[in-house]
């Protein structure tokens, strides 16, 4: 298997950081835009889309700021890839951005970016900031 490459994306979102954090850190919030359904038991999160299901482990979270997951498939492979969703507020303009850090194989990076683009677009619809 080839090495995955880290990439980062930034999306400006018209929302308060507190509200945004609810949407990125809770199963009910994630179910609104990230997956069709999300269940959690402690640090184990199950993301469900149509006919597929993926398990992820919550690696860390900082209230009001960020959340970081690792797909169990990567963990079982011994890989330390992760995806992180971080809220960043510009000190001067007070603009709120979502910073996404993810990993993909080289030939899948554009696809990964488009997927995040679509998911953040869904989030903005839910927030009413589209």
JSON list of C-alpha atoms in Angstrom, two decimals:
[
{"chain": "A", "resi": 1, "resn": "UNK", "atom": "CA", "xyz": [0.00, 0.00, 0.00]},
{"chain": "A", "resi": 2, "resn": "UNK", "atom": "CA", "xyz": [1.34, 3.43, -0.88]},
{"chain": "A", "resi": 3, "resn": "UNK", "atom": "CA", "xyz": [1.91, 6.19, 1.61]},
{"chain": "A", "resi": 4, "resn": "UNK", "atom": "CA", "xyz": [-0.93, 8.59, 2.15]},
{"chain": "A", "resi": 5, "resn": "UNK", "atom": "CA", "xyz": [-0.25, 12.30, 1.79]},
{"chain": "A", "resi": 6, "resn": "UNK", "atom": "CA", "xyz": [-1.41, 14.89, 4.30]},
{"chain": "A", "resi": 7, "resn": "UNK", "atom": "CA", "xyz": [-3.45, 17.80, 3.02]},
{"chain": "A", "resi": 8, "resn": "UNK", "atom": "CA", "xyz": [-5.21, 20.71, 4.66]},
{"chain": "A", "resi": 9, "resn": "UNK", "atom": "CA", "xyz": [-8.26, 22.69, 3.63]},
{"chain": "A", "resi": 10, "resn": "UNK", "atom": "CA", "xyz": [-9.82, 25.88, 4.94]},
{"chain": "A", "resi": 11, "resn": "UNK", "atom": "CA", "xyz": [-13.49, 26.80, 4.73]},
{"chain": "A", "resi": 12, "resn": "UNK", "atom": "CA", "xyz": [-14.90, 30.11, 5.96]},
{"chain": "A", "resi": 13, "resn": "UNK", "atom": "CA", "xyz": [-18.17, 29.45, 7.79]},
{"chain": "A", "resi": 14, "resn": "UNK", "atom": "CA", "xyz": [-20.70, 32.05, 8.92]},
{"chain": "A", "resi": 15, "resn": "UNK", "atom": "CA", "xyz": [-21.37, 30.66, 12.39]},
{"chain": "A", "resi": 16, "resn": "UNK", "atom": "CA", "xyz": [-20.42, 31.08, 15.99]},
{"chain": "A", "resi": 17, "resn": "UNK", "atom": "CA", "xyz": [-17.57, 28.81, 17.08]},
{"chain": "A", "resi": 18, "resn": "UNK", "atom": "CA", "xyz": [-19.77, 27.41, 19.88]},
{"chain": "A", "resi": 19, "resn": "UNK", "atom": "CA", "xyz": [-22.54, 26.33, 17.50]},
{"chain": "A", "resi": 20, "resn": "UNK", "atom": "CA", "xyz": [-20.02, 24.99, 14.99]},
{"chain": "A", "resi": 21, "resn": "UNK", "atom": "CA", "xyz": [-18.37, 22.88, 17.68]},
{"chain": "A", "resi": 22, "resn": "UNK", "atom": "CA", "xyz": [-21.69, 21.12, 18.37]},
{"chain": "A", "resi": 23, "resn": "UNK", "atom": "CA", "xyz": [-21.84, 20.11, 14.71]},
{"chain": "A", "resi": 24, "resn": "UNK", "atom": "CA", "xyz": [-18.31, 18.71, 14.57]},
{"chain": "A", "resi": 25, "resn": "UNK", "atom": "CA", "xyz": [-18.10, 17.01, 17.97]},
{"chain": "A", "resi": 26, "resn": "UNK", "atom": "CA", "xyz": [-21.43, 15.30, 18.68]},
{"chain": "A", "resi": 27, "resn": "UNK", "atom": "CA", "xyz": [-22.99, 12.26, 16.98]},
{"chain": "A", "resi": 28, "resn": "UNK", "atom": "CA", "xyz": [-26.23, 14.19, 16.40]},
{"chain": "A", "resi": 29, "resn": "UNK", "atom": "CA", "xyz": [-24.32, 17.16, 14.95]},
{"chain": "A", "resi": 30, "resn": "UNK", "atom": "CA", "xyz": [-22.18, 14.96, 12.68]},
{"chain": "A", "resi": 31, "resn": "UNK", "atom": "CA", "xyz": [-25.34, 13.13, 11.52]},
{"chain": "A", "resi": 32, "resn": "UNK", "atom": "CA", "xyz": [-26.63, 16.42, 10.16]},
{"chain": "A", "resi": 33, "resn": "UNK", "atom": "CA", "xyz": [-23.87, 16.83, 7.57]},
{"chain": "A", "resi": 34, "resn": "UNK", "atom": "CA", "xyz": [-20.99, 14.33, 7.75]},
{"chain": "A", "resi": 35, "resn": "UNK", "atom": "CA", "xyz": [-22.77, 10.98, 7.59]},
{"chain": "A", "resi": 36, "resn": "UNK", "atom": "CA", "xyz": [-26.33, 9.66, 7.37]},
{"chain": "A", "resi": 37, "resn": "UNK", "atom": "CA", "xyz": [-26.08, 8.49, 10.95]},
{"chain": "A", "resi": 38, "resn": "UNK", "atom": "CA", "xyz": [-23.42, 8.58, 13.67]},
{"chain": "A", "resi": 39, "resn": "UNK", "atom": "CA", "xyz": [-23.33, 6.55, 16.86]},
{"chain": "A", "resi": 40, "resn": "UNK", "atom": "CA", "xyz": [-20.76, 6.71, 19.61]},
{"chain": "A", "resi": 41, "resn": "UNK", "atom": "CA", "xyz": [-19.79, 4.63, 22.57]},
{"chain": "A", "resi": 42, "resn": "UNK", "atom": "CA", "xyz": [-17.04, 6.29, 24.53]},
{"chain": "A", "resi": 43, "resn": "UNK", "atom": "CA", "xyz": [-14.17, 6.88, 22.10]},
{"chain": "A", "resi": 44, "resn": "UNK", "atom": "CA", "xyz": [-15.66, 4.61, 19.40]},
{"chain": "A", "resi": 45, "resn": "UNK", "atom": "CA", "xyz": [-17.67, 6.36, 16.69]},
{"chain": "A", "resi": 46, "resn": "UNK", "atom": "CA", "xyz": [-19.62, 4.56, 13.96]},
{"chain": "A", "resi": 47, "resn": "UNK", "atom": "CA", "xyz": [-20.29, 6.55, 10.80]},
{"chain": "A", "resi": 48, "resn": "UNK", "atom": "CA", "xyz": [-23.06, 5.19, 8.57]},
{"chain": "A", "resi": 49, "resn": "UNK", "atom": "CA", "xyz": [-23.67, 6.10, 4.92]},
{"chain": "A", "resi": 50, "resn": "UNK", "atom": "CA", "xyz": [-26.34, 4.32, 2.83]},
{"chain": "A", "resi": 51, "resn": "UNK", "atom": "CA", "xyz": [-25.03, 0.74, 2.83]},
{"chain": "A", "resi": 52, "resn": "UNK", "atom": "CA", "xyz": [-21.63, 1.29, 4.36]},
{"chain": "A", "resi": 53, "resn": "UNK", "atom": "CA", "xyz": [-20.36, 1.72, 7.86]},
{"chain": "A", "resi": 54, "resn": "UNK", "atom": "CA", "xyz": [-16.97, 2.92, 9.09]},
{"chain": "A", "resi": 55, "resn": "UNK", "atom": "CA", "xyz": [-15.62, 2.86, 12.61]},
{"chain": "A", "resi": 56, "resn": "UNK", "atom": "CA", "xyz": [-13.37, 5.60, 13.93]},
{"chain": "A", "resi": 57, "resn": "UNK", "atom": "CA", "xyz": [-11.63, 6.20, 17.23]},
{"chain": "A", "resi": 58, "resn": "UNK", "atom": "CA", "xyz": [-11.78, 9.60, 18.86]},
{"chain": "A", "resi": 59, "resn": "UNK", "atom": "CA", "xyz": [-8.12, 10.55, 19.32]},
{"chain": "A", "resi": 60, "resn": "UNK", "atom": "CA", "xyz": [-8.55, 13.93, 20.94]},
{"chain": "A", "resi": 61, "resn": "UNK", "atom": "CA", "xyz": [-10.84, 16.85, 21.29]},
{"chain": "A", "resi": 62, "resn": "UNK", "atom": "CA", "xyz": [-10.54, 20.30, 22.75]},
{"chain": "A", "resi": 63, "resn": "UNK", "atom": "CA", "xyz": [-13.83, 21.87, 23.72]},
{"chain": "A", "resi": 64, "resn": "UNK", "atom": "CA", "xyz": [-14.90, 24.61, 21.36]},
{"chain": "A", "resi": 65, "resn": "UNK", "atom": "CA", "xyz": [-11.83, 24.16, 19.19]},
{"chain": "A", "resi": 66, "resn": "UNK", "atom": "CA", "xyz": [-11.13, 20.82, 17.49]},
{"chain": "A", "resi": 67, "resn": "UNK", "atom": "CA", "xyz": [-11.82, 17.12, 17.17]},
{"chain": "A", "resi": 68, "resn": "UNK", "atom": "CA", "xyz": [-9.54, 14.42, 15.80]},
{"chain": "A", "resi": 69, "resn": "UNK", "atom": "CA", "xyz": [-10.43, 10.88, 14.64]},
{"chain": "A", "resi": 70, "resn": "UNK", "atom": "CA", "xyz": [-8.60, 7.85, 13.27]},
{"chain": "A", "resi": 71, "resn": "UNK", "atom": "CA", "xyz": [-10.40, 5.31, 11.08]},
{"chain": "A", "resi": 72, "resn": "UNK", "atom": "CA", "xyz": [-10.13, 1.86, 12.66]},
{"chain": "A", "resi": 73, "resn": "UNK", "atom": "CA", "xyz": [-9.09, 0.42, 9.29]},
{"chain": "A", "resi": 74, "resn": "UNK", "atom": "CA", "xyz": [-5.98, 2.66, 9.41]},
{"chain": "A", "resi": 75, "resn": "UNK", "atom": "CA", "xyz": [-5.33, 1.76, 13.04]},
{"chain": "A", "resi": 76, "resn": "UNK", "atom": "CA", "xyz": [-5.52, -1.98, 12.27]},
{"chain": "A", "resi": 77, "resn": "UNK", "atom": "CA", "xyz": [-2.99, -1.44, 9.48]},
{"chain": "A", "resi": 78, "resn": "UNK", "atom": "CA", "xyz": [-0.70, 0.19, 12.03]},
{"chain": "A", "resi": 79, "resn": "UNK", "atom": "CA", "xyz": [-1.01, 3.55, 10.26]},
{"chain": "A", "resi": 80, "resn": "UNK", "atom": "CA", "xyz": [-1.16, 6.76, 12.23]},
{"chain": "A", "resi": 81, "resn": "UNK", "atom": "CA", "xyz": [-3.28, 8.69, 9.73]},
{"chain": "A", "resi": 82, "resn": "UNK", "atom": "CA", "xyz": [-6.11, 10.79, 11.12]},
{"chain": "A", "resi": 83, "resn": "UNK", "atom": "CA", "xyz": [-8.57, 13.45, 10.17]},
{"chain": "A", "resi": 84, "resn": "UNK", "atom": "CA", "xyz": [-9.02, 16.58, 12.20]},
{"chain": "A", "resi": 85, "resn": "UNK", "atom": "CA", "xyz": [-11.65, 19.29, 12.08]},
{"chain": "A", "resi": 86, "resn": "UNK", "atom": "CA", "xyz": [-10.47, 22.49, 13.75]},
{"chain": "A", "resi": 87, "resn": "UNK", "atom": "CA", "xyz": [-12.27, 25.78, 14.31]},
{"chain": "A", "resi": 88, "resn": "UNK", "atom": "CA", "xyz": [-10.12, 28.85, 13.77]},
{"chain": "A", "resi": 89, "resn": "UNK", "atom": "CA", "xyz": [-11.20, 32.39, 14.54]},
{"chain": "A", "resi": 90, "resn": "UNK", "atom": "CA", "xyz": [-9.32, 35.28, 12.96]},
{"chain": "A", "resi": 91, "resn": "UNK", "atom": "CA", "xyz": [-8.16, 37.61, 15.74]},
{"chain": "A", "resi": 92, "resn": "UNK", "atom": "CA", "xyz": [-8.80, 40.78, 13.75]},
{"chain": "A", "resi": 93, "resn": "UNK", "atom": "CA", "xyz": [-11.81, 40.09, 11.53]},
{"chain": "A", "resi": 94, "resn": "UNK", "atom": "CA", "xyz": [-13.40, 37.48, 13.82]},
{"chain": "A", "resi": 95, "resn": "UNK", "atom": "CA", "xyz": [-14.03, 35.35, 10.69]},
{"chain": "A", "resi": 96, "resn": "UNK", "atom": "CA", "xyz": [-14.66, 31.73, 11.60]},
{"chain": "A", "resi": 97, "resn": "UNK", "atom": "CA", "xyz": [-12.97, 29.04, 9.51]},
{"chain": "A", "resi": 98, "resn": "UNK", "atom": "CA", "xyz": [-13.02, 25.26, 9.61]},
{"chain": "A", "resi": 99, "resn": "UNK", "atom": "CA", "xyz": [-9.57, 23.81, 9.07]},
{"chain": "A", "resi": 100, "resn": "UNK", "atom": "CA", "xyz": [-9.61, 20.24, 7.79]},
{"chain": "A", "resi": 101, "resn": "UNK", "atom": "CA", "xyz": [-6.55, 17.99, 8.00]},
{"chain": "A", "resi": 102, "resn": "UNK", "atom": "CA", "xyz": [-6.84, 14.65, 6.22]},
{"chain": "A", "resi": 103, "resn": "UNK", "atom": "CA", "xyz": [-4.74, 12.04, 4.41]},
{"chain": "A", "resi": 104, "resn": "UNK", "atom": "CA", "xyz": [-5.26, 10.41, 1.02]},
{"chain": "A", "resi": 105, "resn": "UNK", "atom": "CA", "xyz": [-3.25, 8.43, -1.45]},
{"chain": "A", "resi": 106, "resn": "UNK", "atom": "CA", "xyz": [-1.72, 10.70, -4.08]},
{"chain": "A", "resi": 107, "resn": "UNK", "atom": "CA", "xyz": [-4.19, 9.78, -6.83]},
{"chain": "A", "resi": 108, "resn": "UNK", "atom": "CA", "xyz": [-7.17, 10.32, -4.49]},
{"chain": "A", "resi": 109, "resn": "UNK", "atom": "CA", "xyz": [-6.33, 13.75, -3.05]},
{"chain": "A", "resi": 110, "resn": "UNK", "atom": "CA", "xyz": [-8.51, 15.72, -5.49]},
{"chain": "A", "resi": 111, "resn": "UNK", "atom": "CA", "xyz": [-11.39, 13.33, -4.81]},
{"chain": "A", "resi": 112, "resn": "UNK", "atom": "CA", "xyz": [-10.86, 13.75, -1.06]},
{"chain": "A", "resi": 113, "resn": "UNK", "atom": "CA", "xyz": [-10.87, 17.53, -1.39]},
{"chain": "A", "resi": 114, "resn": "UNK", "atom": "CA", "xyz": [-14.09, 17.42, -3.43]},
{"chain": "A", "resi": 115, "resn": "UNK", "atom": "CA", "xyz": [-15.69, 15.18, -0.81]},
{"chain": "A", "resi": 116, "resn": "UNK", "atom": "CA", "xyz": [-14.79, 17.62, 1.98]},
{"chain": "A", "resi": 117, "resn": "UNK", "atom": "CA", "xyz": [-16.03, 20.47, -0.21]},
{"chain": "A", "resi": 118, "resn": "UNK", "atom": "CA", "xyz": [-19.41, 18.75, -0.54]},
{"chain": "A", "resi": 119, "resn": "UNK", "atom": "CA", "xyz": [-19.62, 17.87, 3.15]},
{"chain": "A", "resi": 120, "resn": "UNK", "atom": "CA", "xyz": [-18.76, 21.41, 4.29]},
{"chain": "A", "resi": 121, "resn": "UNK", "atom": "CA", "xyz": [-21.32, 22.69, 1.79]},
{"chain": "A", "resi": 122, "resn": "UNK", "atom": "CA", "xyz": [-23.88, 20.42, 3.52]},
{"chain": "A", "resi": 123, "resn": "UNK", "atom": "CA", "xyz": [-22.79, 21.80, 6.90]},
{"chain": "A", "resi": 124, "resn": "UNK", "atom": "CA", "xyz": [-23.23, 25.39, 5.68]},
{"chain": "A", "resi": 125, "resn": "UNK", "atom": "CA", "xyz": [-26.76, 24.50, 4.46]},
{"chain": "A", "resi": 126, "resn": "UNK", "atom": "CA", "xyz": [-27.61, 23.07, 7.89]},
{"chain": "A", "resi": 127, "resn": "UNK", "atom": "CA", "xyz": [-26.17, 26.16, 9.61]},
{"chain": "A", "resi": 128, "resn": "UNK", "atom": "CA", "xyz": [-28.02, 28.46, 7.21]},
{"chain": "A", "resi": 129, "resn": "UNK", "atom": "CA", "xyz": [-24.74, 30.11, 6.22]},
{"chain": "A", "resi": 130, "resn": "UNK", "atom": "CA", "xyz": [-24.64, 28.91, 2.60]}
]
